[in-house]
Short mmCIF file of C-alpha atoms in Angstrom, two decimals:
data_model
loop_
_atom_site.label_atom_id
_atom_site.label_comp_id
_atom_site.label_asym_id
_atom_site.label_seq_id
_atom_site.Cartn_x
_atom_site.Cartn_y
_atom_site.Cartn_z
CA MET A 154 17.80 39.84 24.79
CA PRO A 155 17.03 36.32 23.47
CA SER A 156 17.06 35.79 19.70
CA GLN A 157 13.92 34.81 17.78
CA SER A 158 15.22 31.24 17.34
CA GLN A 159 15.78 30.90 21.08
CA GLU A 160 12.29 32.24 21.70
CA ILE A 161 10.86 29.68 19.25
CA PHE A 162 12.70 26.81 20.91
CA SER A 163 11.53 27.95 24.36
CA CYS A 164 7.96 28.15 23.07
CA ILE A 165 8.15 24.61 21.65
CA ASP A 166 9.57 23.26 24.90
CA TYR A 167 6.77 25.01 26.79
CA ILE A 168 4.11 23.48 24.53
CA ASN A 169 5.57 20.00 24.93
CA GLU A 170 5.77 20.48 28.70
CA GLN A 171 2.17 21.65 28.93
CA ILE A 172 0.88 18.81 26.77
CA GLY A 173 2.90 16.34 28.79
CA ASN A 174 1.34 17.59 32.02
CA LYS A 175 -2.17 17.10 30.63
CA LEU A 176 -2.01 13.40 29.87
CA PRO A 177 -5.62 12.20 30.11
CA ASN A 178 -6.66 8.96 31.69
CA ALA A 179 -9.03 8.23 28.82
CA ARG A 180 -9.78 9.69 25.41
CA PRO A 181 -13.07 11.45 24.69
CA PRO A 182 -15.69 8.76 23.96
CA GLU A 183 -16.73 10.31 20.64
CA ILE A 184 -13.27 9.98 19.10
CA VAL A 185 -12.37 6.67 17.44
CA PRO A 186 -8.59 6.07 17.44
CA ASP A 187 -7.02 5.45 14.03
CA ILE A 188 -3.33 5.30 15.01
CA HIS A 189 -2.35 2.11 16.84
CA ARG A 190 0.59 0.01 17.80
CA VAL A 191 1.09 -2.73 15.22
CA PRO A 192 -0.13 -6.05 16.69
CA LYS A 193 2.63 -8.10 18.28
CA SER A 194 1.85 -11.05 16.02
CA PHE A 195 2.63 -8.85 12.97
CA ARG A 196 5.75 -7.30 14.49
CA ASP A 197 7.16 -10.67 15.55
CA LEU A 198 7.12 -11.76 11.89
CA ASP A 199 8.94 -8.68 10.58
CA THR A 200 9.95 -5.99 13.07
CA SER A 201 11.84 -3.87 10.54
CA ALA A 202 8.76 -3.37 8.33
CA TYR A 203 7.04 -1.31 11.04
CA THR A 204 9.98 0.50 12.70
CA PRO A 205 11.33 3.92 11.61
CA LYS A 206 14.98 3.96 10.54
CA PHE A 207 15.63 7.68 10.33
CA ILE A 208 13.08 9.93 11.98
CA SER A 209 9.98 9.77 14.17
CA ILE A 210 7.21 12.35 13.78
CA GLY A 211 4.59 10.82 16.06
CA PRO A 212 4.64 10.00 19.77
CA LEU A 213 4.80 6.20 19.55
CA HIS A 214 8.53 6.20 18.79
CA SER A 215 9.45 9.44 20.54
CA ASP A 216 11.35 7.57 23.25
CA ASN A 217 13.84 6.20 20.72
CA ASP A 218 16.91 8.44 21.09
CA ASN A 219 18.22 7.36 17.67
CA LEU A 220 15.13 8.73 15.91
CA GLN A 221 14.24 11.99 17.65
CA MET A 222 16.68 14.27 15.74
CA ARG A 223 15.50 17.10 17.97
CA GLU A 224 17.96 19.73 16.76
CA LEU A 225 17.08 19.10 13.12
CA LYS A 226 13.35 19.27 13.86
CA LEU A 227 13.81 22.54 15.73
CA ARG A 228 15.75 23.92 12.81
CA TYR A 229 12.93 23.15 10.38
CA MET A 230 10.37 24.53 12.82
CA SER A 231 12.40 27.71 13.17
CA ASP A 232 12.54 28.10 9.38
CA LEU A 233 8.78 27.62 9.15
CA VAL A 234 7.94 30.16 11.85
CA CYS A 235 10.51 32.75 10.78
CA ARG A 236 9.22 33.03 7.22
CA THR A 237 5.64 33.80 8.27
CA PRO A 238 4.27 36.84 10.11
CA THR A 239 2.10 34.58 12.28
CA PRO A 240 2.93 35.31 15.94
CA LEU A 241 4.17 32.54 18.20
CA SER A 242 1.05 32.88 20.30
CA ALA A 243 -1.03 31.74 17.30
CA TRP A 244 1.07 28.57 16.95
CA ASP A 245 0.77 27.93 20.67
CA ALA A 246 -3.01 28.45 20.58
CA CYS A 247 -3.37 26.18 17.54
CA ILE A 248 -1.54 23.25 19.14
CA THR A 249 -3.26 23.72 22.50
CA GLU A 250 -6.71 23.76 20.88
CA LEU A 251 -6.04 20.64 18.81
CA GLU A 252 -4.39 18.68 21.60
CA PRO A 253 -7.48 16.87 23.05
CA GLN A 254 -8.73 15.82 19.62
CA ALA A 255 -5.22 14.76 18.55
CA ARG A 256 -4.80 12.61 21.64
CA GLY A 257 -8.06 10.81 20.87
CA CYS A 258 -6.63 9.63 17.55
CA TYR A 259 -4.15 7.37 19.33
CA ALA A 260 -5.17 4.01 20.75
CA GLU A 261 -2.24 4.34 23.15
CA ALA A 262 -2.08 7.61 25.10
CA ARG A 263 1.35 9.24 25.17
CA ALA A 264 2.76 12.34 26.80
CA TYR A 265 3.31 14.52 23.76
CA CYS A 266 3.31 14.95 20.03
CA TYR A 267 5.74 16.94 17.96
CA PHE A 268 5.14 18.35 14.52
CA ARG A 269 7.66 19.35 11.88
CA GLY A 270 7.23 21.89 9.07
CA GLN A 271 6.63 21.13 5.40
CA ASN A 272 6.93 23.01 2.11
CA ARG A 273 10.00 25.03 2.99
CA PRO A 274 12.01 26.95 0.40
CA GLU A 275 15.15 25.33 -1.00
CA ARG A 276 18.34 25.91 0.94
CA SER A 277 21.87 25.00 -0.08
CA SER A 278 22.61 23.78 3.46
CA ASP A 279 19.53 21.59 3.85
CA PRO A 280 20.73 18.45 5.68
CA ILE A 281 17.97 16.19 4.31
CA PHE A 282 16.83 17.31 0.87
CA ASN A 283 20.39 17.82 -0.39
CA ASN A 284 21.26 14.22 0.47
CA ASP A 285 19.60 12.00 -2.13
CA TRP A 286 19.96 8.81 -0.10
CA MET A 287 17.89 10.31 2.73
CA ILE A 288 14.78 10.99 0.63
CA PRO A 289 13.64 7.35 0.12
CA VAL A 290 14.34 6.57 3.79
CA LEU A 291 12.36 9.64 4.86
CA ARG A 292 9.44 8.63 2.63
CA ARG A 293 9.50 5.13 4.07
CA ASP A 294 9.48 6.34 7.67
CA LEU A 295 6.63 8.78 7.06
CA MET A 296 4.46 5.94 5.69
CA LEU A 297 4.74 3.71 8.77
CA PHE A 298 1.50 3.13 10.68
CA GLU A 299 3.08 3.73 14.09
CA ASN A 300 4.81 6.88 12.85
CA GLN A 301 1.73 9.02 12.16
CA ILE A 302 0.15 12.18 13.47
CA PRO A 303 -3.46 13.26 12.77
CA PHE A 304 -3.86 14.89 9.38
CA PHE A 305 -6.10 17.66 10.72
CA VAL A 306 -3.15 18.86 12.82
CA LEU A 307 -0.99 19.13 9.71
CA GLU A 308 -3.80 20.96 7.92
CA GLU A 309 -4.14 23.54 10.68
CA LEU A 310 -0.39 24.16 10.76
CA PHE A 311 -0.42 24.38 6.97
CA ARG A 312 -3.24 26.92 7.16
CA LEU A 313 -1.10 29.15 9.37
CA THR A 314 1.65 29.23 6.73
CA ALA A 315 -0.11 28.85 3.37
CA GLY A 316 -1.48 32.37 3.30
CA HIS A 317 2.01 33.83 3.49
CA MET A 318 3.67 31.81 0.75
CA LEU A 319 5.16 33.70 -2.17
CA ASN A 320 3.31 31.49 -4.65
CA SER A 321 -0.18 32.89 -5.01
CA SER A 322 -1.63 29.63 -6.35
CA VAL A 323 -1.27 27.56 -3.20
CA GLN A 324 -2.29 23.92 -3.57
CA SER A 325 -3.98 21.87 -0.90
CA LEU A 326 -1.83 20.09 1.65
CA SER A 327 -2.97 16.77 0.16
CA SER A 328 -1.52 17.78 -3.21
CA TYR A 329 1.85 18.60 -1.69
CA VAL A 330 1.89 15.30 0.19
CA ILE A 331 1.03 13.32 -2.95
CA ASP A 332 3.74 15.11 -4.93
CA PHE A 333 6.30 14.07 -2.32
CA PHE A 334 5.18 10.41 -2.30
CA LEU A 335 4.51 10.10 -6.05
CA GLU A 336 7.52 7.84 -6.65
CA THR A 337 6.30 5.46 -3.94
CA LEU A 338 2.70 5.28 -5.18
CA HIS A 339 3.71 4.52 -8.80
CA LEU A 340 0.48 6.03 -10.09
CA GLU A 341 -0.17 8.49 -12.87
CA THR A 342 -0.63 12.05 -11.65
CA VAL A 343 -3.97 12.39 -13.45
CA VAL A 344 -5.33 9.30 -11.67
CA ILE A 345 -4.27 10.68 -8.30
CA GLN A 346 -5.78 14.09 -9.05
CA GLU A 347 -9.16 12.48 -9.75
CA ARG A 348 -9.04 10.98 -6.27
CA LEU A 349 -8.10 14.27 -4.67
CA ASP A 350 -11.21 15.86 -6.15
CA THR A 351 -13.48 13.62 -4.09
CA ARG A 352 -11.27 12.41 -1.25
CA THR A 353 -8.91 15.21 -0.37
CA ARG A 354 -7.67 13.92 2.95
CA GLY A 355 -7.24 10.95 5.21
CA SER A 356 -6.99 10.50 8.94
CA HIS A 357 -3.19 10.61 8.58
CA LEU A 358 -0.52 10.40 5.86
CA LEU A 359 -0.76 6.62 5.44
CA ASP A 360 -4.54 6.81 5.10
CA LEU A 361 -4.24 9.57 2.49
CA LEU A 362 -1.84 7.46 0.42
CA ARG A 363 -4.13 4.43 0.76
CA ASN A 364 -7.09 6.47 -0.48
CA CYS A 365 -5.25 7.19 -3.74
CA TYR A 366 -5.54 3.52 -4.66
CA PHE A 367 -9.32 3.19 -4.45
CA PRO A 368 -12.50 4.83 -5.71
CA THR A 369 -14.63 6.71 -3.24
CA LYS A 370 -17.02 3.84 -2.58
CA LYS A 371 -17.44 0.17 -3.45
CA GLU A 372 -19.65 -2.41 -1.78
CA ALA A 373 -18.09 -5.57 -0.37
CA ALA A 374 -19.53 -8.98 -1.22
CA LYS A 375 -22.33 -10.30 0.98
CA GLU A 376 -20.98 -13.85 0.97
CA ASP A 377 -17.72 -15.51 1.90
CA PHE A 378 -15.85 -17.21 -0.93
CA LYS A 379 -12.55 -19.08 -0.69
CA PHE A 380 -10.46 -18.71 -3.84
CA ARG A 381 -8.06 -21.66 -4.20
CA TYR A 382 -6.35 -21.52 -7.59
CA SER A 383 -2.89 -20.23 -8.38
CA ALA A 384 -1.96 -18.36 -11.53
CA THR A 385 -0.28 -21.40 -13.11
CA GLU A 386 -3.28 -23.64 -12.31
CA LEU A 387 -5.61 -21.15 -13.94
CA GLY A 388 -3.21 -20.83 -16.85
CA ARG A 389 -3.32 -24.59 -17.46
CA ALA A 390 -7.12 -24.31 -17.58
CA GLY A 391 -6.86 -21.75 -20.34
CA VAL A 392 -7.20 -18.56 -18.30
CA LYS A 393 -5.31 -15.61 -19.74
CA PHE A 394 -3.86 -12.86 -17.59
CA ARG A 395 -3.78 -9.27 -18.72
CA LYS A 396 -2.64 -5.98 -17.27
CA SER A 397 -5.64 -3.83 -16.44
CA SER A 398 -6.21 -0.89 -18.74
CA GLY A 399 -8.65 0.87 -16.42
CA LYS A 400 -8.00 3.82 -14.13
CA GLU A 401 -8.64 1.91 -10.92
CA PRO A 402 -5.16 1.11 -9.58
CA PHE A 403 -6.23 -1.83 -7.39
CA ASP A 404 -9.11 -3.53 -9.16
CA ALA A 405 -9.58 -6.97 -10.72
CA LYS A 406 -11.99 -8.25 -13.38
CA PHE A 407 -12.67 -11.59 -15.05
CA PHE A 408 -14.35 -11.73 -18.44
CA ASN A 409 -14.35 -14.30 -21.24
CA GLY A 410 -11.53 -16.35 -19.77
CA THR A 411 -9.30 -13.34 -19.11
CA PHE A 412 -8.23 -12.23 -15.63
CA GLU A 413 -7.47 -8.51 -15.58
CA LEU A 414 -5.18 -7.41 -12.76
CA PRO A 415 -3.51 -4.08 -12.00
CA HIS A 416 0.10 -3.42 -12.91
CA LEU A 417 2.19 -3.91 -9.74
CA PRO A 418 5.73 -2.50 -9.65
CA ILE A 419 7.54 -4.27 -6.80
CA TYR A 420 10.49 -2.48 -5.16
CA ASP A 421 12.44 -2.89 -1.93
CA SER A 422 10.10 -0.44 -0.17
CA THR A 423 6.90 -2.12 -1.39
CA GLU A 424 6.67 -4.80 1.29
CA SER A 425 6.93 -2.36 4.20
CA PHE A 426 4.41 0.02 2.58
CA PHE A 427 1.88 -2.77 1.91
CA LYS A 428 2.31 -4.30 5.38
CA ASN A 429 1.63 -0.97 7.08
CA ILE A 430 -1.55 -0.39 5.06
CA ILE A 431 -2.70 -3.88 6.06
CA ALA A 432 -1.88 -3.17 9.72
CA PHE A 433 -3.92 0.05 9.51
CA GLU A 434 -6.94 -1.81 8.10
CA GLN A 435 -6.61 -4.66 10.60
CA CYS A 436 -6.42 -2.38 13.65
CA CYS A 437 -9.20 0.11 12.82
CA PHE A 438 -12.67 -1.43 12.89
CA ASN A 439 -14.21 1.50 10.98
CA VAL A 440 -11.82 1.12 8.02
CA SER A 441 -12.69 -1.20 5.13
CA HIS A 442 -10.44 -4.09 4.14
CA ARG A 443 -10.10 -3.07 0.49
CA PHE A 444 -6.33 -3.33 0.41
CA THR A 445 -6.18 -6.45 2.60
CA SER A 446 -8.70 -8.10 0.29
CA PHE A 447 -6.56 -7.34 -2.77
CA VAL A 448 -3.35 -8.65 -1.17
CA SER A 449 -5.25 -11.79 -0.15
CA LEU A 450 -6.21 -12.31 -3.80
CA MET A 451 -2.58 -11.94 -4.89
CA ASP A 452 -1.53 -14.39 -2.18
CA ALA A 453 -3.97 -16.96 -3.60
CA LEU A 454 -2.68 -16.43 -7.14
CA ILE A 455 0.98 -16.62 -6.13
CA ASN A 456 2.16 -19.86 -4.53
CA SER A 457 5.57 -20.21 -6.17
CA ASP A 458 8.11 -18.49 -8.37
CA LYS A 459 6.36 -20.02 -11.42
CA ASP A 460 3.25 -17.98 -10.65
CA VAL A 461 5.34 -14.81 -10.40
CA GLU A 462 7.08 -15.56 -13.70
CA LEU A 463 3.73 -16.05 -15.44
CA LEU A 464 2.39 -12.73 -14.12
CA GLU A 465 5.66 -11.05 -15.09
CA GLN A 466 5.28 -12.31 -18.66
CA GLU A 467 1.83 -10.74 -18.83
CA GLU A 468 3.16 -7.44 -17.35
CA VAL A 469 0.96 -7.72 -14.28
CA ILE A 470 3.99 -7.80 -11.98
CA GLU A 471 7.06 -5.64 -12.54
CA ASN A 472 9.73 -7.37 -10.48
CA ASN A 473 12.50 -5.04 -9.32
CA LEU A 474 13.68 -7.37 -6.55
CA GLY A 475 15.61 -9.82 -8.70
CA LYS A 476 14.60 -13.42 -8.08
CA SER A 477 10.95 -14.38 -8.49
CA GLU A 478 11.06 -16.27 -5.18
CA ARG A 479 11.43 -12.95 -3.33
CA VAL A 480 8.12 -11.70 -4.75
CA SER A 481 6.24 -14.92 -3.96
CA THR A 482 7.66 -14.95 -0.43
CA MET A 483 6.66 -11.31 0.03
CA PHE A 484 2.99 -11.88 -0.82
CA ASN A 485 2.76 -15.15 1.13
CA ASN A 486 4.26 -13.58 4.27
CA MET A 487 2.01 -10.52 4.12
CA CYS A 488 -1.12 -12.61 4.62
CA ILE A 489 0.02 -14.55 7.69
CA GLY A 490 -2.39 -13.92 10.56
CA ILE A 491 -4.65 -11.43 8.75
CA VAL A 492 -8.45 -11.43 8.76
CA VAL A 493 -10.42 -10.31 5.69
CA LYS A 494 -13.76 -9.00 6.96
CA ASP A 495 -14.76 -7.46 3.61
CA ASP A 496 -14.12 -9.30 0.34
CA TYR A 497 -14.19 -6.92 -2.61
CA PHE A 498 -13.02 -9.44 -5.23
CA THR A 499 -15.53 -12.26 -4.83
CA GLU A 500 -17.11 -11.71 -8.26
CA PRO A 501 -13.98 -12.12 -10.42
CA CYS A 502 -12.77 -14.99 -8.21
CA LYS A 503 -16.06 -16.89 -8.57
CA LEU A 504 -16.04 -16.38 -12.33
CA ALA A 505 -12.45 -17.62 -12.56
CA SER A 506 -13.30 -20.66 -10.41
CA ASP A 507 -16.35 -21.50 -12.54
CA TYR A 508 -14.21 -21.24 -15.66
CA TYR A 509 -11.59 -23.55 -14.16
CA ASN A 510 -14.16 -26.10 -13.06
CA SER A 511 -15.67 -26.46 -16.53
CA CYS A 512 -14.35 -30.01 -17.10
CA TRP A 513 -14.34 -30.13 -20.88
CA ARG A 514 -12.58 -26.80 -21.10
CA ASN A 515 -10.14 -27.81 -18.38
CA HIS A 516 -9.25 -31.12 -20.07
CA LEU A 517 -8.99 -29.56 -23.51
CA ALA A 518 -6.76 -26.81 -22.21
CA SER A 519 -4.57 -29.37 -20.42
CA PHE A 520 -4.25 -31.35 -23.66
CA ARG A 521 -3.33 -28.24 -25.63
CA SER A 522 -0.81 -27.17 -23.00
CA LYS A 523 0.84 -30.59 -22.89
CA TYR A 524 0.78 -31.72 -26.51
CA LEU A 525 0.32 -28.63 -28.68
CA ARG A 526 2.72 -26.22 -27.04
CA SER A 527 5.15 -26.29 -30.01
CA PRO A 528 5.15 -27.28 -33.73
CA TRP A 529 7.25 -30.36 -33.00
CA ALA A 530 4.89 -31.49 -30.26
CA PHE A 531 1.97 -31.02 -32.67
CA ILE A 532 3.74 -33.08 -35.36
CA SER A 533 4.42 -35.83 -32.81
CA VAL A 534 0.73 -35.96 -31.90
CA ILE A 535 -0.31 -36.17 -35.57
CA ALA A 536 2.25 -38.93 -36.19
CA ALA A 537 0.97 -40.88 -33.18
CA ILE A 538 -2.62 -40.55 -34.40
CA VAL A 539 -1.65 -41.72 -37.91
CA LEU A 540 0.33 -44.65 -36.50
CA PHE A 541 -2.58 -45.63 -34.28
CA ALA A 542 -4.98 -45.45 -37.23
CA LEU A 543 -2.68 -47.60 -39.40
CA THR A 544 -2.40 -50.15 -36.59
CA ILE A 545 -6.19 -50.39 -36.37
CA LEU A 546 -6.49 -50.78 -40.15
CA GLN A 547 -3.82 -53.49 -40.21
CA THR A 548 -5.59 -55.38 -37.43
CA VAL A 549 -8.93 -55.18 -39.23
CA TYR A 550 -7.32 -56.30 -42.51
CA SER A 551 -5.66 -59.27 -40.80
CA ILE A 552 -8.97 -60.36 -39.26
CA LEU A 553 -10.80 -60.10 -42.59
CA SER A 554 -8.05 -62.04 -44.38
CA TYR A 555 -8.26 -64.85 -41.82
CA TYR A 556 -11.94 -65.37 -42.51
#
């Protein structure tokens, strides 16, 4: 008689086979796809930023033999099913019912999807969570745009298991996901929780993480505005930069000559994470360009390592990459080939530009920056003024004496 694990594996193979045999020629017209292949122009610039290194959970990379890890996935699936009284037929029915809607979420139709379990109890023999080096790589892979599965599928599978957990106070799936990615988001838990109250889900994991950075709703500007000044140029005009004290993680304000920007910790994983959010916004016409708009602003402010150093001094940027050039290169490369259809930072940019273009303030600030930057420079200026005044007086005295 076959064991329960063998029965589970046979059931999973059957589900995959049935889904594979039902590949539709076209998705239902009412479903708008929100999981795409990254555009070739993006991938050609940086293939590694969009490619999983460790594991694939969606169908777009399922043909990569180095990423499937089938035995490990089956092991986690077996653990998930074995610890719940839900019959295998319920799992089969759940996947079969969700299949047409799940397929419609992909711009590129594929033969199957495979889902792995979450929220399992700790085990001393766990091959992933007992290897610390694997956790950051796993987080990175699960945030890739091409490596996504619809969030409603995860929610339905979570619903089948949540009722049987030993902990009576079961959180939402979104809360568990955010807890796992908290180190990547670099946000305070209380800020994230406020977002979960009003926006408890996304179309997939990457969308959920993106939603943590923004308020529920904000209107884009009605006009196009090209911002042209770097941080050092604005600094020479007297603009001060300050780390934002508000609760909006990705917001910018300009008031009274001060440009408030969010605190940005930059790590090795940041570039890939940011690029995949941008790819998501660029590919899905029904998704706003909030994040793309912010990165475009940072690209305008940062043209060189000097701009990065200035923003580091004001605690706007927390550079964990080493050289400042790496940060400036990162932001400049992220904006190659992108289109910003919604500009959410026109107001602070216009105010900063108006401040810069105030000639008297600009010239005065340039004079102060050049000649009054230190006590010795100030003394030199005073001495030059006194010497000039004495020269004028001597000239006048000589003229009067002549007559």
